[in-house]
């Protein structure tokens, strides 16, 4: 990619016109000799290029046969597989399909029954998968086709890339045969145009040989990273090629003058249009050098004077250009440069899919705060140097903003190739970055947008890349490709946050409310308390998962207000229980880590209890293990204040976080809640031992134990036998409304 493409270039007319006038005499006097020598040499090169093109035209066409051969072979294998299945329909088994896969030399053979259920397969881990609406197989079954061979795609079960073929059977069942993508690529490599071009280059003295498409773009070349540049009127080239004539022209490259010949090719592949062969003019230049020396002596002094003035003026203009379009810190092209370039691409029409990769340093703010902004600048420079190494893969690097870079690639042959590049980038940052002698790990996330002719606005491209970065922020992956679902998720989150904010401000308990799940005392089977569980009923989306709306509240700085709103509801419920004479019932309320680290959290809780006239012993606050990781001492001091005031403290989801029994001795808690993961494993003796040990150790520290997620009598029996204090789960009751909870206490 030419970095200045799409930008307003400096006005070179004021430099070129004087040079052209002075050079006129030189070119007039030498034109006859130069044209005679050049024409003779060019005729030879033209004849050689035409012969070369004609001799290899048939060979080039071979690369189009590869895909047809693969499809034909796969169709044959599908029909053989289908015949075998029909013949042995009453004896179908996984073993038979494994044998068939080995015989046919394929990676996967599956049999789907008439209901769409994957009944038999040589890969037994796939058995049980069912076809869902919109899947490729579903679309094929609904079509009128009997057999179909697909392009390479990602398998939805394993995530691996396959080339699949399908055949319908008479009773509505279906045979699926798959070959791994790597196998297909290895086969097609023998037909690749690059292999043929290397063969051509080895038999010719050309600098480069290019295969051109219908828009004169380079489809394949012997020169890596070559970009086709034509310094002639393209209409003349089109006229010559359409008339089945070759076309030649001269241009100057950094390494010297080149002579290019473009020869039309008549191919079955509609994408292949012409062959371009380039030669060096070094020998020709030597032939005419003696003629040129006569004029150079006379023009030397005049040239030197003019060039000095031109150089001074150009440097000033160049500095202004550099300031406008390049980043001062890294000297990389900046966001403005990128905007101009992509806008130019869009206006000229995007014929091949491009890729924009927005790379964010997730922990850059922390680096600045820890090491200072001067060190932060060094990090940015080191990051830029590391990312520039990927420009050899066809990418161009831009400094987009403070902690963001962009890698842009004009043409992406396939999504697979792009994913390989993304993996290489992710792996590069698994090692620490050496910055001023310090080894620093950077947390790098990449949001990727595939750009096609559907994109008509630069800002939309940047927005979609930013949406992808937002989507990946809390995921344990290094990169993600944008899709419309991400934008829909952003819109959904925005609606949910707005509804939550409005509900909190209006104290709307129809939208945000609590349900209560009973906690049962083991010995008496009576209700000892309730856990208050947050619920949301969105006006737009209906019931919203607590995980979703609580995460949205945390991301949008709403969790403190939301937590206070739910705490008020729980305190009001407790007050209602006391008014009904249920003074011994405890109600547990979940507290987020963000709430707990607020400076005024403890005073706010105590103040709200006083406002609602609730006794401290009726309230229990539940915290999760994960929030103790970085703030143990500060949080523990707050828990002590609350515990000293008479409020019960419970550690929720024990066993999934960071706590240890040693630290439990220091923690100001009353109750340990064993995570449902351990309860669900009680049928396994090894997990049984772990659960029993947790209960025993907790009791040794004077803690009460609540088992969450109790769903069957076997679990209950085990927990009772191991002296678990309280049980909670669907075996007794799901979460219910406040009114229903009160009725349960009254035995109704």
mmCIF file of N, CA, C and O in Angstrom, residues 308-388:
data_model
loop_
_atom_site.group_PDB
_atom_site.id
_atom_site.type_symbol
_atom_site.label_atom_id
_atom_site.label_comp_id
_atom_site.label_asym_id
_atom_site.label_seq_id
_atom_site.Cartn_x
_atom_site.Cartn_y
_atom_site.Cartn_z
ATOM 1 N N UNK A 308 18.597 23.660 -5.593
ATOM 2 C CA UNK A 308 18.775 24.194 -4.248
ATOM 3 C C UNK A 308 17.519 24.923 -3.773
ATOM 4 O O UNK A 308 17.031 24.717 -2.656
ATOM 5 N N UNK A 309 17.005 25.790 -4.654
ATOM 6 C CA UNK A 309 15.777 26.526 -4.310
ATOM 7 C C UNK A 309 14.577 25.590 -4.176
ATOM 8 O O UNK A 309 13.731 25.746 -3.273
ATOM 9 N N UNK A 310 14.503 24.627 -5.082
ATOM 10 C CA UNK A 310 13.396 23.675 -5.014
ATOM 11 C C UNK A 310 13.462 22.856 -3.730
ATOM 12 O O UNK A 310 12.444 22.612 -3.077
ATOM 13 N N UNK A 311 14.674 22.466 -3.339
ATOM 14 C CA UNK A 311 14.844 21.636 -2.148
ATOM 15 C C UNK A 311 14.424 22.392 -0.887
ATOM 16 O O UNK A 311 13.744 21.830 -0.010
ATOM 17 N N UNK A 312 14.830 23.674 -0.794
ATOM 18 C CA UNK A 312 14.462 24.466 0.384
ATOM 19 C C UNK A 312 12.953 24.622 0.492
ATOM 20 O O UNK A 312 12.362 24.492 1.575
ATOM 21 N N UNK A 313 12.326 24.908 -0.641
ATOM 22 C CA UNK A 313 10.874 25.073 -0.646
ATOM 23 C C UNK A 313 10.170 23.758 -0.340
ATOM 24 O O UNK A 313 9.189 23.698 0.423
ATOM 25 N N UNK A 314 10.697 22.677 -0.910
ATOM 26 C CA UNK A 314 10.082 21.370 -0.704
ATOM 27 C C UNK A 314 10.165 20.931 0.758
ATOM 28 O O UNK A 314 9.214 20.369 1.315
ATOM 29 N N UNK A 315 11.326 21.179 1.405
ATOM 30 C CA UNK A 315 11.488 20.783 2.807
ATOM 31 C C UNK A 315 10.476 21.488 3.705
ATOM 32 O O UNK A 315 9.916 20.879 4.625
ATOM 33 N N UNK A 316 10.239 22.769 3.443
ATOM 34 C CA UNK A 316 9.257 23.501 4.238
ATOM 35 C C UNK A 316 7.866 22.908 4.054
ATOM 36 O O UNK A 316 7.114 22.688 5.024
ATOM 37 N N UNK A 317 7.523 22.637 2.793
ATOM 38 C CA UNK A 317 6.209 22.056 2.513
ATOM 39 C C UNK A 317 6.096 20.655 3.109
ATOM 40 O O UNK A 317 5.042 20.257 3.610
ATOM 41 N N UNK A 318 7.203 19.940 3.065
ATOM 42 C CA UNK A 318 7.194 18.580 3.593
ATOM 43 C C UNK A 318 6.979 18.565 5.107
ATOM 44 O O UNK A 318 6.291 17.696 5.648
ATOM 45 N N UNK A 319 7.586 19.564 5.810
ATOM 46 C CA UNK A 319 7.395 19.640 7.255
ATOM 47 C C UNK A 319 5.928 19.863 7.604
ATOM 48 O O UNK A 319 5.398 19.265 8.551
ATOM 49 N N UNK A 320 5.267 20.743 6.855
ATOM 50 C CA UNK A 320 3.838 20.984 7.086
ATOM 51 C C UNK A 320 3.023 19.720 6.812
ATOM 52 O O UNK A 320 2.090 19.380 7.553
ATOM 53 N N UNK A 321 3.392 19.030 5.736
ATOM 54 C CA UNK A 321 2.713 17.789 5.370
ATOM 55 C C UNK A 321 2.907 16.730 6.457
ATOM 56 O O UNK A 321 1.969 16.012 6.836
ATOM 57 N N UNK A 322 4.145 16.659 6.995
ATOM 58 C CA UNK A 322 4.461 15.689 8.038
ATOM 59 C C UNK A 322 3.653 15.955 9.302
ATOM 60 O O UNK A 322 3.132 15.039 9.945
ATOM 61 N N UNK A 323 3.543 17.232 9.671
ATOM 62 C CA UNK A 323 2.788 17.591 10.877
ATOM 63 C C UNK A 323 1.320 17.227 10.746
ATOM 64 O O UNK A 323 0.682 16.781 11.710
ATOM 65 N N UNK A 324 0.767 17.405 9.558
ATOM 66 C CA UNK A 324 -0.662 17.166 9.346
ATOM 67 C C UNK A 324 -1.002 15.683 9.310
ATOM 68 O O UNK A 324 -2.056 15.274 9.805
ATOM 69 N N UNK A 325 -0.114 14.868 8.752
ATOM 70 C CA UNK A 325 -0.489 13.498 8.445
ATOM 71 C C UNK A 325 0.331 12.422 9.162
ATOM 72 O O UNK A 325 0.093 11.235 8.940
ATOM 73 N N UNK A 326 1.266 12.828 10.035
ATOM 74 C CA UNK A 326 2.099 11.838 10.718
ATOM 75 C C UNK A 326 2.178 12.134 12.204
ATOM 76 O O UNK A 326 2.151 13.287 12.632
ATOM 77 N N UNK A 327 2.283 11.072 13.001
ATOM 78 C CA UNK A 327 2.365 11.192 14.452
ATOM 79 C C UNK A 327 3.779 11.606 14.847
ATOM 80 O O UNK A 327 4.759 11.003 14.402
ATOM 81 N N UNK A 328 3.884 12.622 15.691
ATOM 82 C CA UNK A 328 5.190 13.164 16.058
ATOM 83 C C UNK A 328 6.004 12.176 16.888
ATOM 84 O O UNK A 328 7.218 12.058 16.716
ATOM 85 N N UNK A 329 5.359 11.436 17.782
ATOM 86 C CA UNK A 329 6.076 10.537 18.687
ATOM 87 C C UNK A 329 6.648 9.328 17.949
ATOM 88 O O UNK A 329 7.808 8.961 18.135
ATOM 89 N N UNK A 330 5.839 8.679 17.118
ATOM 90 C CA UNK A 330 6.256 7.428 16.470
ATOM 91 C C UNK A 330 6.647 7.603 15.006
ATOM 92 O O UNK A 330 7.191 6.673 14.405
ATOM 93 N N UNK A 331 6.332 8.785 14.423
ATOM 94 C CA UNK A 331 6.553 9.061 13.005
ATOM 95 C C UNK A 331 5.737 8.139 12.101
ATOM 96 O O UNK A 331 6.020 7.985 10.921
ATOM 97 N N UNK A 332 4.713 7.539 12.667
ATOM 98 C CA UNK A 332 3.799 6.716 11.868
ATOM 99 C C UNK A 332 2.713 7.592 11.258
ATOM 100 O O UNK A 332 2.389 8.661 11.794
ATOM 101 N N UNK A 333 2.116 7.167 10.142
ATOM 102 C CA UNK A 333 0.935 7.885 9.650
ATOM 103 C C UNK A 333 -0.150 7.881 10.720
ATOM 104 O O UNK A 333 -0.333 6.894 11.436
ATOM 105 N N UNK A 334 -0.858 9.020 10.833
ATOM 106 C CA UNK A 334 -1.799 9.183 11.932
ATOM 107 C C UNK A 334 -3.238 8.901 11.519
ATOM 108 O O UNK A 334 -3.505 8.436 10.404
ATOM 109 N N UNK A 335 -4.166 9.223 12.405
ATOM 110 C CA UNK A 335 -5.579 8.955 12.158
ATOM 111 C C UNK A 335 -6.096 9.735 10.949
ATOM 112 O O UNK A 335 -6.873 9.219 10.149
ATOM 113 N N UNK A 336 -5.663 11.002 10.815
ATOM 114 C CA UNK A 336 -6.089 11.815 9.668
ATOM 115 C C UNK A 336 -5.630 11.164 8.372
ATOM 116 O O UNK A 336 -6.377 11.097 7.388
ATOM 117 N N UNK A 337 -4.384 10.698 8.377
ATOM 118 C CA UNK A 337 -3.844 9.992 7.208
ATOM 119 C C UNK A 337 -4.724 8.781 6.865
ATOM 120 O O UNK A 337 -5.079 8.545 5.706
ATOM 121 N N UNK A 338 -5.039 8.005 7.897
ATOM 122 C CA UNK A 338 -5.867 6.806 7.706
ATOM 123 C C UNK A 338 -7.245 7.172 7.163
ATOM 124 O O UNK A 338 -7.764 6.493 6.273
ATOM 125 N N UNK A 339 -7.851 8.231 7.703
ATOM 126 C CA UNK A 339 -9.168 8.659 7.228
ATOM 127 C C UNK A 339 -9.121 8.998 5.743
ATOM 128 O O UNK A 339 -9.998 8.589 4.965
ATOM 129 N N UNK A 340 -8.102 9.757 5.329
ATOM 130 C CA UNK A 340 -7.963 10.122 3.907
ATOM 131 C C UNK A 340 -7.795 8.886 3.044
ATOM 132 O O UNK A 340 -8.401 8.775 1.966
ATOM 133 N N UNK A 341 -6.959 7.979 3.527
ATOM 134 C CA UNK A 341 -6.695 6.789 2.717
ATOM 135 C C UNK A 341 -7.953 5.951 2.512
ATOM 136 O O UNK A 341 -8.283 5.557 1.394
ATOM 137 N N UNK A 342 -8.643 5.643 3.616
ATOM 138 C CA UNK A 342 -9.835 4.786 3.503
ATOM 139 C C UNK A 342 -10.930 5.497 2.713
ATOM 140 O O UNK A 342 -11.646 4.867 1.926
ATOM 141 N N UNK A 343 -11.064 6.819 2.917
ATOM 142 C CA UNK A 343 -12.056 7.570 2.144
ATOM 143 C C UNK A 343 -11.768 7.468 0.656
ATOM 144 O O UNK A 343 -12.681 7.334 -0.169
ATOM 145 N N UNK A 344 -10.484 7.500 0.309
ATOM 146 C CA UNK A 344 -10.098 7.351 -1.096
ATOM 147 C C UNK A 344 -10.445 5.963 -1.615
ATOM 148 O O UNK A 344 -10.925 5.803 -2.742
ATOM 149 N N UNK A 345 -10.205 4.940 -0.769
ATOM 150 C CA UNK A 345 -10.547 3.572 -1.148
ATOM 151 C C UNK A 345 -12.055 3.429 -1.395
ATOM 152 O O UNK A 345 -12.488 2.816 -2.370
ATOM 153 N N UNK A 346 -12.839 4.021 -0.496
ATOM 154 C CA UNK A 346 -14.297 3.913 -0.617
ATOM 155 C C UNK A 346 -14.791 4.626 -1.868
ATOM 156 O O UNK A 346 -15.635 4.109 -2.611
ATOM 157 N N UNK A 347 -14.265 5.829 -2.118
ATOM 158 C CA UNK A 347 -14.729 6.607 -3.268
ATOM 159 C C UNK A 347 -14.351 5.957 -4.592
ATOM 160 O O UNK A 347 -15.059 6.080 -5.584
ATOM 161 N N UNK A 348 -13.204 5.227 -4.602
ATOM 162 C CA UNK A 348 -12.783 4.565 -5.838
ATOM 163 C C UNK A 348 -13.402 3.190 -5.998
ATOM 164 O O UNK A 348 -13.281 2.562 -7.040
ATOM 165 N N UNK A 349 -14.101 2.714 -4.951
ATOM 166 C CA UNK A 349 -14.755 1.405 -5.023
ATOM 167 C C UNK A 349 -13.851 0.313 -4.498
ATOM 168 O O UNK A 349 -12.732 0.130 -4.979
ATOM 169 N N UNK A 350 -14.320 -0.410 -3.477
ATOM 170 C CA UNK A 350 -13.528 -1.492 -2.876
ATOM 171 C C UNK A 350 -13.857 -2.789 -3.608
ATOM 172 O O UNK A 350 -14.957 -3.315 -3.523
ATOM 173 N N UNK A 351 -12.860 -3.301 -4.354
ATOM 174 C CA UNK A 351 -13.083 -4.509 -5.157
ATOM 175 C C UNK A 351 -12.699 -5.783 -4.403
ATOM 176 O O UNK A 351 -13.178 -6.863 -4.709
ATOM 177 N N UNK A 352 -11.795 -5.646 -3.449
ATOM 178 C CA UNK A 352 -11.397 -6.795 -2.631
ATOM 179 C C UNK A 352 -11.621 -6.455 -1.166
ATOM 180 O O UNK A 352 -11.476 -5.301 -0.766
ATOM 181 N N UNK A 353 -11.954 -7.452 -0.374
ATOM 182 C CA UNK A 353 -12.154 -7.202 1.052
ATOM 183 C C UNK A 353 -10.852 -6.758 1.696
ATOM 184 O O UNK A 353 -9.804 -7.356 1.492
ATOM 185 N N UNK A 354 -10.935 -5.679 2.476
ATOM 186 C CA UNK A 354 -9.800 -5.199 3.247
ATOM 187 C C UNK A 354 -10.041 -5.508 4.714
ATOM 188 O O UNK A 354 -11.154 -5.848 5.110
ATOM 189 N N UNK A 355 -8.991 -5.354 5.505
ATOM 190 C CA UNK A 355 -9.115 -5.605 6.946
ATOM 191 C C UNK A 355 -8.503 -4.453 7.716
ATOM 192 O O UNK A 355 -7.395 -4.008 7.406
ATOM 193 N N UNK A 356 -9.242 -3.953 8.704
ATOM 194 C CA UNK A 356 -8.738 -2.934 9.624
ATOM 195 C C UNK A 356 -8.713 -3.536 11.020
ATOM 196 O O UNK A 356 -9.738 -3.967 11.536
ATOM 197 N N UNK A 357 -7.514 -3.554 11.599
ATOM 198 C CA UNK A 357 -7.328 -4.146 12.921
ATOM 199 C C UNK A 357 -6.975 -3.025 13.899
ATOM 200 O O UNK A 357 -5.906 -2.430 13.800
ATOM 201 N N UNK A 358 -7.887 -2.698 14.823
ATOM 202 C CA UNK A 358 -7.640 -1.668 15.827
ATOM 203 C C UNK A 358 -7.098 -2.346 17.081
ATOM 204 O O UNK A 358 -7.757 -3.186 17.686
ATOM 205 N N UNK A 359 -5.870 -1.973 17.458
ATOM 206 C CA UNK A 359 -5.155 -2.628 18.550
ATOM 207 C C UNK A 359 -5.086 -1.676 19.737
ATOM 208 O O UNK A 359 -4.625 -0.549 19.615
ATOM 209 N N UNK A 360 -5.541 -2.147 20.883
ATOM 210 C CA UNK A 360 -5.602 -1.323 22.086
ATOM 211 C C UNK A 360 -4.694 -1.897 23.175
ATOM 212 O O UNK A 360 -4.674 -3.092 23.411
ATOM 213 N N UNK A 361 -3.921 -1.011 23.840
ATOM 214 C CA UNK A 361 -3.129 -1.415 25.004
ATOM 215 C C UNK A 361 -4.035 -1.266 26.213
ATOM 216 O O UNK A 361 -4.271 -0.158 26.700
ATOM 217 N N UNK A 362 -4.569 -2.373 26.712
ATOM 218 C CA UNK A 362 -5.574 -2.338 27.765
ATOM 219 C C UNK A 362 -5.044 -1.739 29.068
ATOM 220 O O UNK A 362 -5.770 -1.071 29.789
ATOM 221 N N UNK A 363 -3.778 -1.996 29.369
ATOM 222 C CA UNK A 363 -3.230 -1.545 30.651
ATOM 223 C C UNK A 363 -2.349 -0.312 30.514
ATOM 224 O O UNK A 363 -1.488 -0.053 31.349
ATOM 225 N N UNK A 364 -2.563 0.509 29.468
ATOM 226 C CA UNK A 364 -1.702 1.670 29.255
ATOM 227 C C UNK A 364 -1.923 2.740 30.317
ATOM 228 O O UNK A 364 -0.977 3.397 30.773
ATOM 229 N N UNK A 365 -3.169 2.939 30.733
ATOM 230 C CA UNK A 365 -3.442 3.930 31.777
ATOM 231 C C UNK A 365 -2.711 3.557 33.058
ATOM 232 O O UNK A 365 -2.106 4.422 33.723
ATOM 233 N N UNK A 366 -2.734 2.273 33.401
ATOM 234 C CA UNK A 366 -2.037 1.807 34.603
ATOM 235 C C UNK A 366 -0.534 2.002 34.472
ATOM 236 O O UNK A 366 0.144 2.358 35.445
ATOM 237 N N UNK A 367 0.010 1.791 33.264
ATOM 238 C CA UNK A 367 1.446 1.992 33.030
ATOM 239 C C UNK A 367 1.816 3.456 33.260
ATOM 240 O O UNK A 367 2.813 3.770 33.921
ATOM 241 N N UNK A 368 1.013 4.390 32.727
ATOM 242 C CA UNK A 368 1.287 5.817 32.916
ATOM 243 C C UNK A 368 1.250 6.194 34.389
ATOM 244 O O UNK A 368 2.090 6.955 34.875
ATOM 245 N N UNK A 369 0.241 5.663 35.110
ATOM 246 C CA UNK A 369 0.110 6.006 36.522
ATOM 247 C C UNK A 369 1.234 5.397 37.353
ATOM 248 O O UNK A 369 1.669 5.981 38.355
ATOM 249 N N UNK A 370 1.722 4.225 36.945
ATOM 250 C CA UNK A 370 2.759 3.527 37.711
ATOM 251 C C UNK A 370 4.158 4.058 37.409
ATOM 252 O O UNK A 370 4.951 4.300 38.320
ATOM 253 N N UNK A 371 4.471 4.251 36.117
ATOM 254 C CA UNK A 371 5.836 4.591 35.713
ATOM 255 C C UNK A 371 6.001 6.042 35.262
ATOM 256 O O UNK A 371 7.136 6.505 35.102
ATOM 257 N N UNK A 372 4.895 6.736 34.976
ATOM 258 C CA UNK A 372 4.999 8.111 34.509
ATOM 259 C C UNK A 372 4.778 8.213 33.007
ATOM 260 O O UNK A 372 4.905 7.237 32.263
ATOM 261 N N UNK A 373 4.481 9.442 32.552
ATOM 262 C CA UNK A 373 4.107 9.644 31.151
ATOM 263 C C UNK A 373 5.311 9.585 30.209
ATOM 264 O O UNK A 373 5.161 9.228 29.036
ATOM 265 N N UNK A 374 6.502 9.944 30.694
ATOM 266 C CA UNK A 374 7.685 9.850 29.831
ATOM 267 C C UNK A 374 7.963 8.387 29.502
ATOM 268 O O UNK A 374 8.236 8.027 28.350
ATOM 269 N N UNK A 375 7.865 7.527 30.520
ATOM 270 C CA UNK A 375 8.024 6.093 30.272
ATOM 271 C C UNK A 375 6.911 5.585 29.359
ATOM 272 O O UNK A 375 7.136 4.714 28.514
ATOM 273 N N UNK A 376 5.695 6.136 29.534
ATOM 274 C CA UNK A 376 4.580 5.748 28.665
ATOM 275 C C UNK A 376 4.881 6.026 27.204
ATOM 276 O O UNK A 376 4.525 5.239 26.320
ATOM 277 N N UNK A 377 5.563 7.165 26.930
ATOM 278 C CA UNK A 377 5.959 7.474 25.548
ATOM 279 C C UNK A 377 6.940 6.436 25.019
ATOM 280 O O UNK A 377 6.882 6.038 23.846
ATOM 281 N N UNK A 378 7.847 5.975 25.878
ATOM 282 C CA UNK A 378 8.800 4.937 25.466
ATOM 283 C C UNK A 378 8.077 3.633 25.141
ATOM 284 O O UNK A 378 8.451 2.910 24.211
ATOM 285 N N UNK A 379 7.030 3.337 25.916
ATOM 286 C CA UNK A 379 6.225 2.137 25.652
ATOM 287 C C UNK A 379 5.563 2.228 24.281
ATOM 288 O O UNK A 379 5.550 1.267 23.511
ATOM 289 N N UNK A 380 5.019 3.406 23.969
ATOM 290 C CA UNK A 380 4.353 3.593 22.669
ATOM 291 C C UNK A 380 5.343 3.396 21.527
ATOM 292 O O UNK A 380 5.038 2.741 20.518
ATOM 293 N N UNK A 381 6.560 3.934 21.676
ATOM 294 C CA UNK A 381 7.563 3.768 20.623
ATOM 295 C C UNK A 381 7.948 2.302 20.459
ATOM 296 O O UNK A 381 8.075 1.802 19.337
ATOM 297 N N UNK A 382 8.147 1.618 21.590
ATOM 298 C CA UNK A 382 8.508 0.193 21.525
ATOM 299 C C UNK A 382 7.381 -0.619 20.905
ATOM 300 O O UNK A 382 7.618 -1.543 20.121
ATOM 301 N N UNK A 383 6.153 -0.276 21.249
ATOM 302 C CA UNK A 383 4.982 -0.947 20.670
ATOM 303 C C UNK A 383 4.939 -0.740 19.154
ATOM 304 O O UNK A 383 4.701 -1.674 18.384
ATOM 305 N N UNK A 384 5.200 0.511 18.728
ATOM 306 C CA UNK A 384 5.185 0.813 17.291
ATOM 307 C C UNK A 384 6.255 0.013 16.557
ATOM 308 O O UNK A 384 6.011 -0.537 15.477
ATOM 309 N N UNK A 385 7.452 -0.060 17.139
ATOM 310 C CA UNK A 385 8.544 -0.811 16.499
ATOM 311 C C UNK A 385 8.181 -2.284 16.337
ATOM 312 O O UNK A 385 8.470 -2.904 15.314
ATOM 313 N N UNK A 386 7.528 -2.829 17.367
ATOM 314 C CA UNK A 386 7.166 -4.246 17.304
ATOM 315 C C UNK A 386 6.085 -4.486 16.255
ATOM 316 O O UNK A 386 6.133 -5.457 15.498
ATOM 317 N N UNK A 387 5.098 -3.586 16.195
ATOM 318 C CA UNK A 387 4.011 -3.764 15.233
ATOM 319 C C UNK A 387 4.482 -3.550 13.799
ATOM 320 O O UNK A 387 3.914 -4.122 12.859
ATOM 321 N N UNK A 388 5.526 -2.722 13.601
ATOM 322 C CA UNK A 388 6.015 -2.476 12.239
ATOM 323 C C UNK A 388 6.579 -3.733 11.604
ATOM 324 O O UNK A 388 6.648 -3.826 10.376
#
